[in-house]
Structure formats: C-alpha cells, structure tokens
C-alpha cells in the first residue's frame, strides 16, 4: 500500500511540474520586471501559448510559456533560432526574415516602438513553428503576414530571398535514378544558380506512401543525394548544398497509405540568402 501511495505522490508531483510549464494563464498575471518591449513580448507569447493549448500542442505551449516567463522576468528572450526548428524548404525565406528582424531589433526598435517590435518577434516565432509543422497553410500565411506588417511598420522589411519557384525533380516508382526530364530540370537549376549566386541551396527529398515508411525515408534520402550529385556536376559547390529527407511526410498531394502518386516522388530545390 505504501508503494502505491508513493507512486501516487510522485505522479502528482510530475503532473504539477507539467502543469507549471503550461501555465500561461498564471504568467499572464505576473507583473513585468523589464522594459516595455519585455511587457509586450510577455503578452504576445502568452497569446501564442494559449493558441497552441487550444490545439493540444503542449510542446509549443510550454515553449511559448517559457518565453513569456523570461520576458516577465526582464530576461528578454531571443527570436527562435534557426537550429531550433526543422524548416525544410522554408529555410531560405525564414533565414532572411530572421536576419532582418535581428537587424531591426539591434537598431533600437525595442525602445522606439516596443509593441510593434514584440509583434514582429513573436510573429516570426509563430511563422517558424507553423512552417516546421507544415500542416496548416493558412496559419503559416497568417503568421508570415503579421510578421511582414510589423516589419514594414518598423521600416525593416526583409529583402526578398533569392527564390526558385517550382524547382521540383520527379522520380519513377521505387527509384532514385535521374530521368532525362530530371536532368533537364537540374540544368535549369544550375543556370538560375549561376546567374543569381544564392548563398545556399536546400535539396529536400520526398517519397509517396506506396512502400513502408522506414524504407521511404531512405529512398527520399537517396533521391536528394542523386540531385545533389547532379548539381555538383553542374558547378554548384557542395559547401552551399544542404540535404534533407522526409520520406512520406509533407506530401505534395495528400493520400492514404499505400498510394502511388508521382507528385509525391520528388526532390525540391530551394535557394536561400
């Protein structure tokens, strides 16, 4: 009986600890020990935590609650670091956006326009979070739009990233071999790269759902590697290439498991910076 009581007490302690990391409502009532910028961050991060709690995303509820706590204590939290999120094809755009945000914050925006500066930072964090999940395009657009509105108000809108729209390389079923059509696509990628000299090239592999998930992640990796080799052969230095593979995740055409779909058997190539 004592053993059961001890387990119950331990479990209660664990639940209390978990509840604390999600307790954005309590953080909302805390007085702010920092600047006007910190107070605005506290308010906005609490709002983001409440939003994520409403969707049952407890990891991000805790993430935003912690940032709200730091802001309340006057320990100004930084914008989401690129390494904190797996951003895939969104990396280039978000890298440029974060650079512009950091520049604006460093130029005095938190003092001259604290409310809008906080909105820019928290909207960036929201954008990065939604981009990593990549499940709700309308939420991605909303967070991005809020970020851009705030940055425009601060006079620090990010310069547009070098964009490669629709560089997609498609593959035959259960294959990582480049077809003549794929080779032609890589020629176009190379020409665009050499004319624009972007700082980075993201190569992201995918698969359809027609095979086992663990096999498909490896297949998508082989596809990304095949494209990267093709780009290297065309004069794009390996140092600027970043490879990622998602297998059946992030389907271009949503399907059930076990469905053959060419649009999902792809590698996307995105320029950044």
Short mmCIF file of N, CA and C in Angstrom, two decimals, residues 186-197 234:
data_model
loop_
_atom_site.label_atom_id
_atom_site.label_comp_id
_atom_site.label_asym_id
_atom_site.label_seq_id
_atom_site.Cartn_x
_atom_site.Cartn_y
_atom_site.Cartn_z
N UNK A 186 17.63 19.94 -63.65
CA UNK A 186 18.87 20.31 -62.98
C UNK A 186 19.66 21.32 -63.81
N UNK A 187 19.58 21.22 -65.12
CA UNK A 187 20.22 22.23 -65.97
C UNK A 187 19.64 23.61 -65.68
N UNK A 188 18.32 23.68 -65.52
CA UNK A 188 17.67 24.97 -65.23
C UNK A 188 18.05 25.48 -63.84
N UNK A 189 18.13 24.55 -62.88
CA UNK A 189 18.55 24.94 -61.53
C UNK A 189 19.96 25.53 -61.58
N UNK A 190 20.85 24.86 -62.29
CA UNK A 190 22.23 25.32 -62.39
C UNK A 190 22.31 26.70 -63.03
N UNK A 191 21.57 26.90 -64.10
CA UNK A 191 21.57 28.21 -64.77
C UNK A 191 21.08 29.31 -63.84
N UNK A 192 20.01 29.02 -63.10
CA UNK A 192 19.47 30.01 -62.16
C UNK A 192 20.47 30.30 -61.05
N UNK A 193 21.14 29.27 -60.57
CA UNK A 193 22.13 29.45 -59.50
C UNK A 193 23.29 30.32 -59.99
N UNK A 194 23.82 30.00 -61.15
CA UNK A 194 24.99 30.71 -61.65
C UNK A 194 24.67 32.16 -61.99
N UNK A 195 23.42 32.45 -62.33
CA UNK A 195 23.04 33.83 -62.64
C UNK A 195 22.74 34.64 -61.39
N UNK A 196 22.35 33.97 -60.31
CA UNK A 196 21.97 34.69 -59.10
C UNK A 196 22.92 34.53 -57.94
N UNK A 197 23.74 33.48 -57.93
CA UNK A 197 24.70 33.20 -56.86
C UNK A 197 24.10 33.26 -55.46
N UNK A 234 27.30 20.08 -62.10
CA UNK A 234 26.99 21.27 -62.90
C UNK A 234 27.62 22.53 -62.33
#
